[in-house]
Amino acid sequence: MGKYVVTKTSNGQYRWVLMSVNGEKLITSEAYVSKQNCLAGIASSKLSVADSNFRKLNSTRNEPYFNQVANNNQVLGTSEMYSSSFSRDMGIESVKKNAPNATIEDRT
């Protein structure tokens, strides 16, 4: 089972990272002003696992990555850059598998 790790940024905001079972970072959230909003973002991420909740993108260097979006199209989290489209697609599948039942580890 994966886990969401909640941390506090250097400027006092909150962020979460979804980690896979093997400890690999899958997606990182935007910064939230409040911890409550950060936890609400996690709740939304856990529910937003349909194919339509993922945007497959390429960086300016043509590196594949993806965003997970809520049903209102707000970005919930962004992946790392991948070496191939196949690896990116496997990252999306890992989010779909890990997010719904992931635990929350609060490191704030």
One Martini backbone bead per residue (centre of mass of N, CA, C, O) as a GRO file, in nm:
protein
  108
    1MET     BB    1   0.097   0.036   0.022
    2GLY     BB    2   0.068   0.349  -0.001
    3LYS     BB    3   0.171   0.705   0.061
    4TYR     BB    4   0.112   1.003   0.227
    5VAL     BB    5   0.327   1.286   0.254
    6VAL     BB    6   0.338   1.534   0.500
    7THR     BB    7   0.461   1.871   0.465
    8LYS     BB    8   0.664   2.149   0.544
    9THR     BB    9   0.756   2.436   0.431
   10SER     BB   10   0.973   2.704   0.457
   11ASN     BB   11   0.693   2.902   0.434
   12GLY     BB   12   0.447   2.726   0.590
   13GLN     BB   13   0.350   2.521   0.405
   14TYR     BB   14   0.177   2.255   0.229
   15ARG     BB   15   0.256   1.907   0.138
   16TRP     BB   16   0.228   1.631  -0.093
   17VAL     BB   17   0.328   1.279  -0.126
   18LEU     BB   18   0.316   1.008  -0.340
   19MET     BB   19   0.395   0.680  -0.243
   20SER     BB   20   0.511   0.391  -0.303
   21VAL     BB   21   0.586   0.089  -0.180
   22ASN     BB   22   0.906   0.142  -0.277
   23GLY     BB   23   0.940   0.475  -0.230
   24GLU     BB   24   0.831   0.615  -0.476
   25LYS     BB   25   0.768   0.891  -0.646
   26LEU     BB   26   0.470   1.001  -0.806
   27ILE     BB   27   0.347   1.266  -0.655
   28THR     BB   28   0.317   1.629  -0.633
   29SER     BB   29   0.204   1.889  -0.481
   30GLU     BB   30   0.097   2.166  -0.412
   31ALA     BB   31   0.078   2.439  -0.224
   32TYR     BB   32  -0.057   2.497   0.101
   33VAL     BB   33  -0.171   2.704   0.348
   34SER     BB   34  -0.329   2.460   0.471
   35LYS     BB   35  -0.375   2.156   0.613
   36GLN     BB   36  -0.669   2.114   0.538
   37ASN     BB   37  -0.625   2.149   0.229
   38CYS     BB   38  -0.423   1.923   0.199
   39LEU     BB   39  -0.618   1.693   0.292
   40ALA     BB   40  -0.825   1.752   0.068
   41GLY     BB   41  -0.633   1.680  -0.163
   42ILE     BB   42  -0.603   1.386  -0.087
   43ALA     BB   43  -0.899   1.307  -0.106
   44SER     BB   44  -0.915   1.375  -0.409
   45SER     BB   45  -0.689   1.185  -0.509
   46LYS     BB   46  -0.827   0.917  -0.417
   47LEU     BB   47  -1.080   0.972  -0.628
   48SER     BB   48  -0.883   1.059  -0.886
   49VAL     BB   49  -0.862   0.756  -1.097
   50ALA     BB   50  -0.938   0.820  -1.367
   51ASP     BB   51  -0.842   0.871  -1.681
   52SER     BB   52  -0.958   1.179  -1.674
   53ASN     BB   53  -0.734   1.250  -1.425
   54PHE     BB   54  -0.516   1.248  -1.667
   55ARG     BB   55  -0.224   1.427  -1.790
   56LYS     BB   56  -0.041   1.402  -2.074
   57LEU     BB   57   0.299   1.515  -2.092
   58ASN     BB   58   0.552   1.759  -2.206
   59SER     BB   59   0.830   1.899  -2.191
   60THR     BB   60   1.056   2.119  -2.331
   61ARG     BB   61   1.249   1.841  -2.343
   62ASN     BB   62   1.049   1.594  -2.399
   63GLU     BB   63   0.944   1.499  -2.117
   64PRO     BB   64   0.760   1.282  -1.959
   65TYR     BB   65   0.443   1.354  -1.793
   66PHE     BB   66   0.205   1.420  -1.514
   67ASN     BB   67  -0.132   1.497  -1.423
   68GLN     BB   68  -0.346   1.530  -1.155
   69VAL     BB   69  -0.703   1.566  -1.162
   70ALA     BB   70  -0.982   1.692  -1.090
   71ASN     BB   71  -1.313   1.727  -1.183
   72ASN     BB   72  -1.236   2.057  -1.210
   73ASN     BB   73  -0.924   2.055  -1.330
   74GLN     BB   74  -0.752   2.058  -1.087
   75VAL     BB   75  -0.442   2.039  -0.976
   76LEU     BB   76  -0.295   1.798  -0.757
   77GLY     BB   77  -0.051   1.661  -0.930
   78THR     BB   78   0.303   1.594  -1.005
   79SER     BB   79   0.532   1.446  -1.174
   80GLU     BB   80   0.793   1.324  -1.280
   81MET     BB   81   1.033   1.268  -1.497
   82TYR     BB   82   1.054   1.075  -1.790
   83SER     BB   83   1.208   0.858  -2.036
   84SER     BB   84   0.908   0.759  -2.108
   85SER     BB   85   0.586   0.691  -2.191
   86PHE     BB   86   0.570   0.419  -2.053
   87SER     BB   87   0.664   0.512  -1.771
   88ARG     BB   88   0.438   0.716  -1.731
   89ASP     BB   89   0.203   0.511  -1.755
   90MET     BB   90   0.299   0.347  -1.507
   91GLY     BB   91   0.265   0.581  -1.307
   92ILE     BB   92  -0.038   0.608  -1.336
   93GLU     BB   93  -0.108   0.318  -1.248
   94SER     BB   94   0.014   0.354  -0.964
   95VAL     BB   95  -0.180   0.569  -0.867
   96LYS     BB   96  -0.442   0.408  -0.905
   97LYS     BB   97  -0.348   0.184  -0.700
   98ASN     BB   98  -0.245   0.363  -0.439
   99ALA     BB   99  -0.439   0.601  -0.358
  100PRO     BB  100  -0.714   0.491  -0.233
  101ASN     BB  101  -0.534   0.326   0.023
  102ALA     BB  102  -0.362   0.533   0.134
  103THR     BB  103  -0.176   0.655   0.363
  104ILE     BB  104  -0.097   0.892   0.631
  105GLU     BB  105   0.199   1.094   0.672
  106ASP     BB  106   0.284   1.313   0.934
  107ARG     BB  107   0.566   1.566   0.915
  108THR     BB  108   0.480   1.844   1.086
   0.00000   0.00000   0.00000
